[in-house]
PDB file of C-alpha atoms in Angstrom:
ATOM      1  CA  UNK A   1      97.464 -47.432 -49.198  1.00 53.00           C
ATOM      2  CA  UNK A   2     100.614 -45.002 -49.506  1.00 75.00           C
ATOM      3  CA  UNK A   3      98.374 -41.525 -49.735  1.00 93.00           C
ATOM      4  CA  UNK A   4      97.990 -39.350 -52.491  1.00 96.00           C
ATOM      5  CA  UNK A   5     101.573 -38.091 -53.683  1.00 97.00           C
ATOM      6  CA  UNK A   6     102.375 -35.123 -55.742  1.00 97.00           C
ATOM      7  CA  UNK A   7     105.802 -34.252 -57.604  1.00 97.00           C
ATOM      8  CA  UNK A   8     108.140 -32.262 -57.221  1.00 97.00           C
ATOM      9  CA  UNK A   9     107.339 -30.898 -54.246  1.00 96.00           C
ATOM     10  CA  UNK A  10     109.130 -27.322 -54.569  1.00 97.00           C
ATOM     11  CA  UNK A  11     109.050 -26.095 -58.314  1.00 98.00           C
ATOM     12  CA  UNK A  12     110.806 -22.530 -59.025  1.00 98.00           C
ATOM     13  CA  UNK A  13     110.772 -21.466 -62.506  1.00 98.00           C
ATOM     14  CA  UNK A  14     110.939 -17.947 -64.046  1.00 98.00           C
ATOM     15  CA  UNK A  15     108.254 -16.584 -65.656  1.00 97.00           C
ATOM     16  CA  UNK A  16     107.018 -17.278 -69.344  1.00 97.00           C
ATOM     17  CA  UNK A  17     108.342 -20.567 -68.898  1.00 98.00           C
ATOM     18  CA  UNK A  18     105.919 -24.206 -68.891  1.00 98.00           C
ATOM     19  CA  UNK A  19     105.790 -25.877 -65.617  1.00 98.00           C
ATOM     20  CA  UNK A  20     103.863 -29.492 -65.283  1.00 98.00           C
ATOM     21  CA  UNK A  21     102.637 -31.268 -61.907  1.00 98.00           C
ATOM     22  CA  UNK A  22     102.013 -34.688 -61.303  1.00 98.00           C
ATOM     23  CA  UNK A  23      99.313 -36.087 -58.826  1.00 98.00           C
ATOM     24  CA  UNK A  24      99.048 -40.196 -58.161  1.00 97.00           C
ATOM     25  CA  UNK A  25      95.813 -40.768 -56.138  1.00 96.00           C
ATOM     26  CA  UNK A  26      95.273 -43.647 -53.540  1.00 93.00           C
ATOM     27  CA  UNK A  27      95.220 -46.723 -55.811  1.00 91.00           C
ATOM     28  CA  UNK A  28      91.449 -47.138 -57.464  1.00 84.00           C
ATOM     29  CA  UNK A  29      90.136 -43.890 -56.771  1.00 90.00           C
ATOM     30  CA  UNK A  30      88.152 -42.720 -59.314  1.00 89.00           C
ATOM     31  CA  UNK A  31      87.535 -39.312 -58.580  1.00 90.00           C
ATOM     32  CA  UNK A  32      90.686 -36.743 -59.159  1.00 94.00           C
ATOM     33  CA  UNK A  33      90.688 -32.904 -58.159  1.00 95.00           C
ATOM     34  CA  UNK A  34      92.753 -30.517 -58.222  1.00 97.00           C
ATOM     35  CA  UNK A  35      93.120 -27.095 -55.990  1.00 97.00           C
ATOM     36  CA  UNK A  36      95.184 -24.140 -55.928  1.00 97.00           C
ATOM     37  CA  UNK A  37      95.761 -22.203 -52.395  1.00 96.00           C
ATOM     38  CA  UNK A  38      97.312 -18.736 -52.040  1.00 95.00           C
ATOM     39  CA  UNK A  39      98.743 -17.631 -48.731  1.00 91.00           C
ATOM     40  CA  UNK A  40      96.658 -16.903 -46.491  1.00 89.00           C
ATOM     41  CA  UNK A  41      93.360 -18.424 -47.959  1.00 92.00           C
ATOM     42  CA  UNK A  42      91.808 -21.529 -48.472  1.00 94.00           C
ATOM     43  CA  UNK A  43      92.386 -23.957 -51.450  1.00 95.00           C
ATOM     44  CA  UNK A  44      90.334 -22.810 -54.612  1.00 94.00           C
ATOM     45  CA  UNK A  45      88.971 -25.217 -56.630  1.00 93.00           C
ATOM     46  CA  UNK A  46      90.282 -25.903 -60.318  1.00 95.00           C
ATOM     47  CA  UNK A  47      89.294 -29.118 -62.034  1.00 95.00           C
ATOM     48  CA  UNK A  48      87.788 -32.221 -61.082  1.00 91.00           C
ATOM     49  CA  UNK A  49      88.254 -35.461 -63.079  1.00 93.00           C
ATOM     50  CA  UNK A  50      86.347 -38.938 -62.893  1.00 90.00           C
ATOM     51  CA  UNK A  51      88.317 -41.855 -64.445  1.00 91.00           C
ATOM     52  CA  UNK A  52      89.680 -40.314 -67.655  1.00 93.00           C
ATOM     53  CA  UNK A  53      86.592 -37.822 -67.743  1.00 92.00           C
ATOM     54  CA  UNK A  54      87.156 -34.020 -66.869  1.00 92.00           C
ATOM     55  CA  UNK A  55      83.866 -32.844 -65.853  1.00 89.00           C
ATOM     56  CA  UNK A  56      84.482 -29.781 -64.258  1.00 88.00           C
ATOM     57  CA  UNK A  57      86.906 -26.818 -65.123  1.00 91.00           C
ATOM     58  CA  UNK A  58      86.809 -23.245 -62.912  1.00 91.00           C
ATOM     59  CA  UNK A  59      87.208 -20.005 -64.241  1.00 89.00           C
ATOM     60  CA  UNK A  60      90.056 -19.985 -62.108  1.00 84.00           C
ATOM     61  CA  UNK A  61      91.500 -22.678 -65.181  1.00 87.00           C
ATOM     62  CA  UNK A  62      92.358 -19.612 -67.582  1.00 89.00           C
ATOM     63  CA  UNK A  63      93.931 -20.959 -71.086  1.00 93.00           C
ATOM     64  CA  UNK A  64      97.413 -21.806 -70.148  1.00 96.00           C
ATOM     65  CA  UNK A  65      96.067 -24.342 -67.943  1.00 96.00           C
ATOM     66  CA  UNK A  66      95.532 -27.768 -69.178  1.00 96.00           C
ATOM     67  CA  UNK A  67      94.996 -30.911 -66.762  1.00 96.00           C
ATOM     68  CA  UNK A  68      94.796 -34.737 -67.850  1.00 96.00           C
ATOM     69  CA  UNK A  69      94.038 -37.947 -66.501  1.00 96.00           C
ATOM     70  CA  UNK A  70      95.169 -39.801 -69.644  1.00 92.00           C
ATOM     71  CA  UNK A  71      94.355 -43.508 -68.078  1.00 87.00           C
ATOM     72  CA  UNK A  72      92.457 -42.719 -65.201  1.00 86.00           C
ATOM     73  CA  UNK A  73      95.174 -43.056 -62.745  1.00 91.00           C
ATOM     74  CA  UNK A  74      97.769 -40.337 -62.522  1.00 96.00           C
ATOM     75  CA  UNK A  75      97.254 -36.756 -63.640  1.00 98.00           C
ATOM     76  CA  UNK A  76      99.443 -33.812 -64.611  1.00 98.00           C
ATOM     77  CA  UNK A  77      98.559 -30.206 -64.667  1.00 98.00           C
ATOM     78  CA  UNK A  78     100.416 -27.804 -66.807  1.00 97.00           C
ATOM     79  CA  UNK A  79     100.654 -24.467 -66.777  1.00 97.00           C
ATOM     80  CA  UNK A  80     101.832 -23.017 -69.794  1.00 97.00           C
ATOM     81  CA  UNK A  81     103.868 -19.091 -70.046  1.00 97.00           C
ATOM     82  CA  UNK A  82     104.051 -19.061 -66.368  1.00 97.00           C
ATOM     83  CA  UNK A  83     103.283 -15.378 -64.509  1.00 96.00           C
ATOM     84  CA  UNK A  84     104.047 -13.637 -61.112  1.00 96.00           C
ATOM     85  CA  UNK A  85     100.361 -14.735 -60.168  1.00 95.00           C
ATOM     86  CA  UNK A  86     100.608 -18.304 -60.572  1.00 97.00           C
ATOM     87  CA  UNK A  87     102.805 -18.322 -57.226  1.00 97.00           C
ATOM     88  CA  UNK A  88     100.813 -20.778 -55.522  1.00 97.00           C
ATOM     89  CA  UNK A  89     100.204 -24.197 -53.685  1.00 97.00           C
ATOM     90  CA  UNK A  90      98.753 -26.869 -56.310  1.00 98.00           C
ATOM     91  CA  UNK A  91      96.820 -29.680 -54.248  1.00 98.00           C
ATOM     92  CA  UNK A  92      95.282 -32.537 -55.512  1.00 97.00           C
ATOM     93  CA  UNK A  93      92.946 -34.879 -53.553  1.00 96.00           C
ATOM     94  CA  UNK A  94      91.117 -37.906 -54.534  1.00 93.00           C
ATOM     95  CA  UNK A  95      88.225 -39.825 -53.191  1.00 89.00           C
ATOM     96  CA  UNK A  96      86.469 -43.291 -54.106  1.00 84.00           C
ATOM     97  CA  UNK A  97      83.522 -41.994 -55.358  1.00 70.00           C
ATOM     98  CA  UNK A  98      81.527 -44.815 -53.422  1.00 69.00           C
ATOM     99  CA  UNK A  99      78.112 -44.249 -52.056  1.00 63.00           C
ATOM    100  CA  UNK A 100      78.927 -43.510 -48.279  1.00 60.00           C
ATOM    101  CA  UNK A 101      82.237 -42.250 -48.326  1.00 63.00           C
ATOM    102  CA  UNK A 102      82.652 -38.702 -47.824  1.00 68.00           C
ATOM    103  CA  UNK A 103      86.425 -38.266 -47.328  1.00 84.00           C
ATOM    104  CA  UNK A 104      89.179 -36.497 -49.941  1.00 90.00           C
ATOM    105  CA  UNK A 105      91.911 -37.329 -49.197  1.00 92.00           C
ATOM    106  CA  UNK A 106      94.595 -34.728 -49.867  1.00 96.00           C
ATOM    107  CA  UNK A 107      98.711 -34.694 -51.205  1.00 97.00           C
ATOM    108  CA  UNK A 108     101.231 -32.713 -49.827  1.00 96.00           C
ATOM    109  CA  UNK A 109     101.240 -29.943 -52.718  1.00 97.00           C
ATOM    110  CA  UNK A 110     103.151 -28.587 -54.802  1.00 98.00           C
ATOM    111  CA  UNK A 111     104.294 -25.560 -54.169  1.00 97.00           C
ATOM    112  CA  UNK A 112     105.078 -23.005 -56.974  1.00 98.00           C
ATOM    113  CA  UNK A 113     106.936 -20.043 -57.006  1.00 98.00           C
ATOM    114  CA  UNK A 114     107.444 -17.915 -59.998  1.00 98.00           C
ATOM    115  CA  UNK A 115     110.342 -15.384 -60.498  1.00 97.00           C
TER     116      UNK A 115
ATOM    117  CA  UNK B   1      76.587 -24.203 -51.754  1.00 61.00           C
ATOM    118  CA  UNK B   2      75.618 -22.245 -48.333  1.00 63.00           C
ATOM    119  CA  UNK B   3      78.514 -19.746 -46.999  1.00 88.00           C
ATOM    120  CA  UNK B   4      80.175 -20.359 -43.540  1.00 94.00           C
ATOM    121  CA  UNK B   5      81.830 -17.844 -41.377  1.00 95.00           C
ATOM    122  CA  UNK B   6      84.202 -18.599 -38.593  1.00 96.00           C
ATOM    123  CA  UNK B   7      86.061 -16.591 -36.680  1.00 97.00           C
ATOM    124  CA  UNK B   8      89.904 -15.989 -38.018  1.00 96.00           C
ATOM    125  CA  UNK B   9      92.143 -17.255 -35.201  1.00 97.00           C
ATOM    126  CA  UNK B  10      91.330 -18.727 -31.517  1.00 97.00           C
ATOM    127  CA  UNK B  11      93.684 -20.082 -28.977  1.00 97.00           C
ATOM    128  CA  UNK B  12      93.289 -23.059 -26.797  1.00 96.00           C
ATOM    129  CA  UNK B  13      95.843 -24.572 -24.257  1.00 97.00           C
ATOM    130  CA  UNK B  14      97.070 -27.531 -24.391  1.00 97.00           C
ATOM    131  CA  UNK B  15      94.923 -30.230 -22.931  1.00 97.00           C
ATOM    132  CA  UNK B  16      91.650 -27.977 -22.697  1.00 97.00           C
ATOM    133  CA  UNK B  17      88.681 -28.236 -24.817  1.00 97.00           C
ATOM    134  CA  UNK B  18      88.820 -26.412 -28.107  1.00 98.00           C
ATOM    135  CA  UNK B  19      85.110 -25.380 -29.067  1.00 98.00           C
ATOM    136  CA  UNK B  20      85.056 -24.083 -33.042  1.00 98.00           C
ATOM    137  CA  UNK B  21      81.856 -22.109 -33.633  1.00 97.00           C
ATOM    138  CA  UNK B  22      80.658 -21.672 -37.675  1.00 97.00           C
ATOM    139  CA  UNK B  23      77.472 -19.941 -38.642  1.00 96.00           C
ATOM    140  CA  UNK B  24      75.611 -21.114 -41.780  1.00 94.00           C
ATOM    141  CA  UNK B  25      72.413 -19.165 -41.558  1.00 93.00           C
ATOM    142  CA  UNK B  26      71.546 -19.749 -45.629  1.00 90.00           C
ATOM    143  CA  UNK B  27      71.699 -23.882 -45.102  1.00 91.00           C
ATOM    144  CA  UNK B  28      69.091 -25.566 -46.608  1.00 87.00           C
ATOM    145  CA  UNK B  29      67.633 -29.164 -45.898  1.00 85.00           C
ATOM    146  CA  UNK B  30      70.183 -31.202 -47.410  1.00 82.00           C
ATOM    147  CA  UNK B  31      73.192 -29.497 -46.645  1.00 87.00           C
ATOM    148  CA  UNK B  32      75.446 -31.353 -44.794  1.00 89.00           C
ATOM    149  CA  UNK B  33      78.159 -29.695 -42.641  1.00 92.00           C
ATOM    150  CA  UNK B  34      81.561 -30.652 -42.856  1.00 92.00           C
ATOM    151  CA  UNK B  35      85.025 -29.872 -41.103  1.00 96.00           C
ATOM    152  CA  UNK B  36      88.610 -30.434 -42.818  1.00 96.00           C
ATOM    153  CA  UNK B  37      92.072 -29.026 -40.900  1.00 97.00           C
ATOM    154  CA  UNK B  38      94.563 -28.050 -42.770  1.00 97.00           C
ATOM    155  CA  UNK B  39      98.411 -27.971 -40.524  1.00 96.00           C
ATOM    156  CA  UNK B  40     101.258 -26.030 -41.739  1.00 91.00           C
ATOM    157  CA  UNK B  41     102.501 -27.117 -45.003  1.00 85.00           C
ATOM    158  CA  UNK B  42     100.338 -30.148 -45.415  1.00 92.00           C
ATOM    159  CA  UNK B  43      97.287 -30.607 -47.571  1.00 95.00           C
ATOM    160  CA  UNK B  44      93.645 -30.271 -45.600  1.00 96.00           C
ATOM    161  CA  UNK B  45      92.804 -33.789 -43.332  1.00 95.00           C
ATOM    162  CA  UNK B  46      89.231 -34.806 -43.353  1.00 93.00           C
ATOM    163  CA  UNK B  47      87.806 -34.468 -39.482  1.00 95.00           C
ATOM    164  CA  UNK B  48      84.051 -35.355 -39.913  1.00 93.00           C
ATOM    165  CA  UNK B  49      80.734 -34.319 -41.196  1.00 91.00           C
ATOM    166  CA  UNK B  50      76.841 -34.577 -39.981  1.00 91.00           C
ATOM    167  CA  UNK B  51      73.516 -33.191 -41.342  1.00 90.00           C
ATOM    168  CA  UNK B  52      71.270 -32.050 -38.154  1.00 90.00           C
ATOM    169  CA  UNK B  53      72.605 -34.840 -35.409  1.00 85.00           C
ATOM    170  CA  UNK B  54      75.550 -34.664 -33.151  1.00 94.00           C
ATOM    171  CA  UNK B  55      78.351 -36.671 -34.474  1.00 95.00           C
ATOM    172  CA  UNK B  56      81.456 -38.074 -32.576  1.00 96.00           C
ATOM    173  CA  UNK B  57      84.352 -39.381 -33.961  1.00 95.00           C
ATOM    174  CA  UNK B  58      88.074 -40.154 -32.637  1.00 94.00           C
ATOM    175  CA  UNK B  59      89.255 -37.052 -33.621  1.00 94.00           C
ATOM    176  CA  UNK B  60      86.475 -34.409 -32.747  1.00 97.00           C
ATOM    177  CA  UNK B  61      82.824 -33.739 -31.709  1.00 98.00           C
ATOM    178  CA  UNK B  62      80.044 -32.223 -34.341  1.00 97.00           C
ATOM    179  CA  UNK B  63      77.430 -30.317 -32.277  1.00 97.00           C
ATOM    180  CA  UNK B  64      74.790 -28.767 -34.892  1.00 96.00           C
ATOM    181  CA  UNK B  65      72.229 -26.459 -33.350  1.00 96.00           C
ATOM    182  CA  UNK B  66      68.423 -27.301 -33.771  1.00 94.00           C
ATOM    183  CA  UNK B  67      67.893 -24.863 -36.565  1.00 94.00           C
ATOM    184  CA  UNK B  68      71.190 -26.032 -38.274  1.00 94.00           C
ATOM    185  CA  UNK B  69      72.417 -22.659 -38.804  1.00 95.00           C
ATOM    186  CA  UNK B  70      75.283 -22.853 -36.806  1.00 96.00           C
ATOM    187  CA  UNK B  71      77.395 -25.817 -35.615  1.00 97.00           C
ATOM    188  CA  UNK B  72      80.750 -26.242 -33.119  1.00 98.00           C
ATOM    189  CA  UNK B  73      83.681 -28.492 -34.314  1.00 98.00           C
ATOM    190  CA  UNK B  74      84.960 -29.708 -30.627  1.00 98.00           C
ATOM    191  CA  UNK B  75      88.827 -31.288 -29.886  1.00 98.00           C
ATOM    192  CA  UNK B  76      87.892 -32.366 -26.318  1.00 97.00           C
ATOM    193  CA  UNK B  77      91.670 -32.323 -25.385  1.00 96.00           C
ATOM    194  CA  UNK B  78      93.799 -30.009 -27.244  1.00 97.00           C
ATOM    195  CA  UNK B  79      97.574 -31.243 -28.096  1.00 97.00           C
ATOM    196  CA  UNK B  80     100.163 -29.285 -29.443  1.00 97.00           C
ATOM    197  CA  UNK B  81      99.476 -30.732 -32.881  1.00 96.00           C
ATOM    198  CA  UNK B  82      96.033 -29.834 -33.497  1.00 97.00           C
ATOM    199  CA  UNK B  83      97.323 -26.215 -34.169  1.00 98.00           C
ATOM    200  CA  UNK B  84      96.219 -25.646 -37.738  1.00 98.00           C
ATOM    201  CA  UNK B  85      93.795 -23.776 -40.000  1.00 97.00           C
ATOM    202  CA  UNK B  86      90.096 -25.534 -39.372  1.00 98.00           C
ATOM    203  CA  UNK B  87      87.323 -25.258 -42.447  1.00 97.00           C
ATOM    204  CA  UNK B  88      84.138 -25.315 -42.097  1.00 96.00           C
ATOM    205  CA  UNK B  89      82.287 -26.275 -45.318  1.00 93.00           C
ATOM    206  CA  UNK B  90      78.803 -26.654 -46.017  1.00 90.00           C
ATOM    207  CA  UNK B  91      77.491 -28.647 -48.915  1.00 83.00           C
ATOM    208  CA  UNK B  92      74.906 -31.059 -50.664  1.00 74.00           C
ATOM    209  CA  UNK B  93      75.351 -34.638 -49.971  1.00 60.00           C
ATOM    210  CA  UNK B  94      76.682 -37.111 -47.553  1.00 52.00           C
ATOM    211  CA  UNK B  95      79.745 -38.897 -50.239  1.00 51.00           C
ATOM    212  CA  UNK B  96      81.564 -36.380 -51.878  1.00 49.00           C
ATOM    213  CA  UNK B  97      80.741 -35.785 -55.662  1.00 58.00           C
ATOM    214  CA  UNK B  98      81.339 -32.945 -55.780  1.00 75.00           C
ATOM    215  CA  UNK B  99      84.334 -29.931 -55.094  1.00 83.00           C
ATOM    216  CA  UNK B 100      85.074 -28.478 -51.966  1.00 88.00           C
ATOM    217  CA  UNK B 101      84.072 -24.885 -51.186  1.00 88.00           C
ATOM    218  CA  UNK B 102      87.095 -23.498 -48.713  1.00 92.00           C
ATOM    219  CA  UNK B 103      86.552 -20.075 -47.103  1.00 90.00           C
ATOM    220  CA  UNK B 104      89.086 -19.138 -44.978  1.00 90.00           C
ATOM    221  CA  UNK B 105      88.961 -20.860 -41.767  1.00 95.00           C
ATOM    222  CA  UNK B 106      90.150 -20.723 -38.437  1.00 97.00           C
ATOM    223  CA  UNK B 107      93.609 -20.487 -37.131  1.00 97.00           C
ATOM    224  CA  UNK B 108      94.049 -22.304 -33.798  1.00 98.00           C
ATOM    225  CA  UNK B 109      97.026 -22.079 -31.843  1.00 98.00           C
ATOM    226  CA  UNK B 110      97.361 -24.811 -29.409  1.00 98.00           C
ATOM    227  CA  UNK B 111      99.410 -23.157 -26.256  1.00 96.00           C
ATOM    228  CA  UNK B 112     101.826 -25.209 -23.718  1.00 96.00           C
TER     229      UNK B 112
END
């Protein structure tokens, strides 16, 4: 069990252009989600994913956002035209999705800055 | 979900007991209380959960009051690395189906 892992750690890109994320969960986790924190406050939730199967999207997911978890292992998020206001840490966590567990487990984040 | 409020920053020094009060006044029945830390530039760390019982774990002690509307996350001896932003979340279920509802914490600053 190596953790959940997200790449690149550091991502600086200017604005207007596409950024993608990529999130590998602890090995047969089933349940994906992703979070986005601002300084200063707590992670917000984005998207949640179980297996292949997004099931939940916030309205904090505007259209340039897109997330997939094409074989129910990894997932990318993209954000697409980036702007000033998408400066941000991008988490993801996973969790087993078993009856009695309660733990997600959390990467290191990605963290985002737009110029 | 029920809202939490903690207070934004506390200090502790080092090797004393660091007591982390949260109100949840609007917590209903099956509402179960959880606590995740978050230190600087890492993602949040689970630290443990409970519904209306006192729960002890090898990180930290859960002490939920009768009515459940308020509970204290305790680190019975502080070290220098348990400074970090502590959540206190409230929400339905004991295995996590569901997202998690971050407000925005408390900052504790372990002191030498």
């Amino acid at each position: 069990d190596t953790g959940v892992s997200q790449n690149p750690r550091h991502k600086i890109t200017k604005r207007g252009q596409n950024v993608t994320f990529r999130c590998d969960p602890i090995s047969e986790h089933n349940r994906l989600y992703w979070y986005r924190q601002t300084l200063g406050q707590g992670p917000e939730f984005l998207t949640y994913f179980q297996n292949e199967a997004q099931l939940e999207k916030s309205r904090l997911l505007s259209d340039r956002f897109s997330a997939e978890r094409p074989k129910g292992s990894f997932s990318t998020l993209e954000i697409q035209r980036t702007e000033q206001g998408d400066s941000a840490m991008y988490l993801c966590a996973s969790s087993s999705g078993e009856r009695g567990t309660y733990e997600q487990y959390f990467g290191p984040g990605t963290r985002l800055t737009v110029t | 979900d029920a809202k939490t409020t903690q207070p934004t920053s506390m200090d502790c020094a080092e090797g004393r007991a660091a007591n982390l009060p949260c109100n949840h006044s609007t917590i209903s029945g099956n509402e179960y209380v959880y606590w995740y830390r978050q230190i600087h530039s890492q993602g949040p760390q689970y630290i443990i959960h409970g519904l209306k019982n006192n729960e002890t774990n090898e990180m930290a002690s859960l002490i939920i009051t009768e009515d459940r509307k308020s509970s204290t996350l305790i680190l019975p001896h502080a070290t220098l690395r348990d400074t970090a932003v502590y959540y206190c979340i409230v929400r339905f279920g004991s295995y996590n189906t569901d997202k998690l509802i971050f407000g925005t914490g408390t900052r504790l600053q372990v002191f030498p």
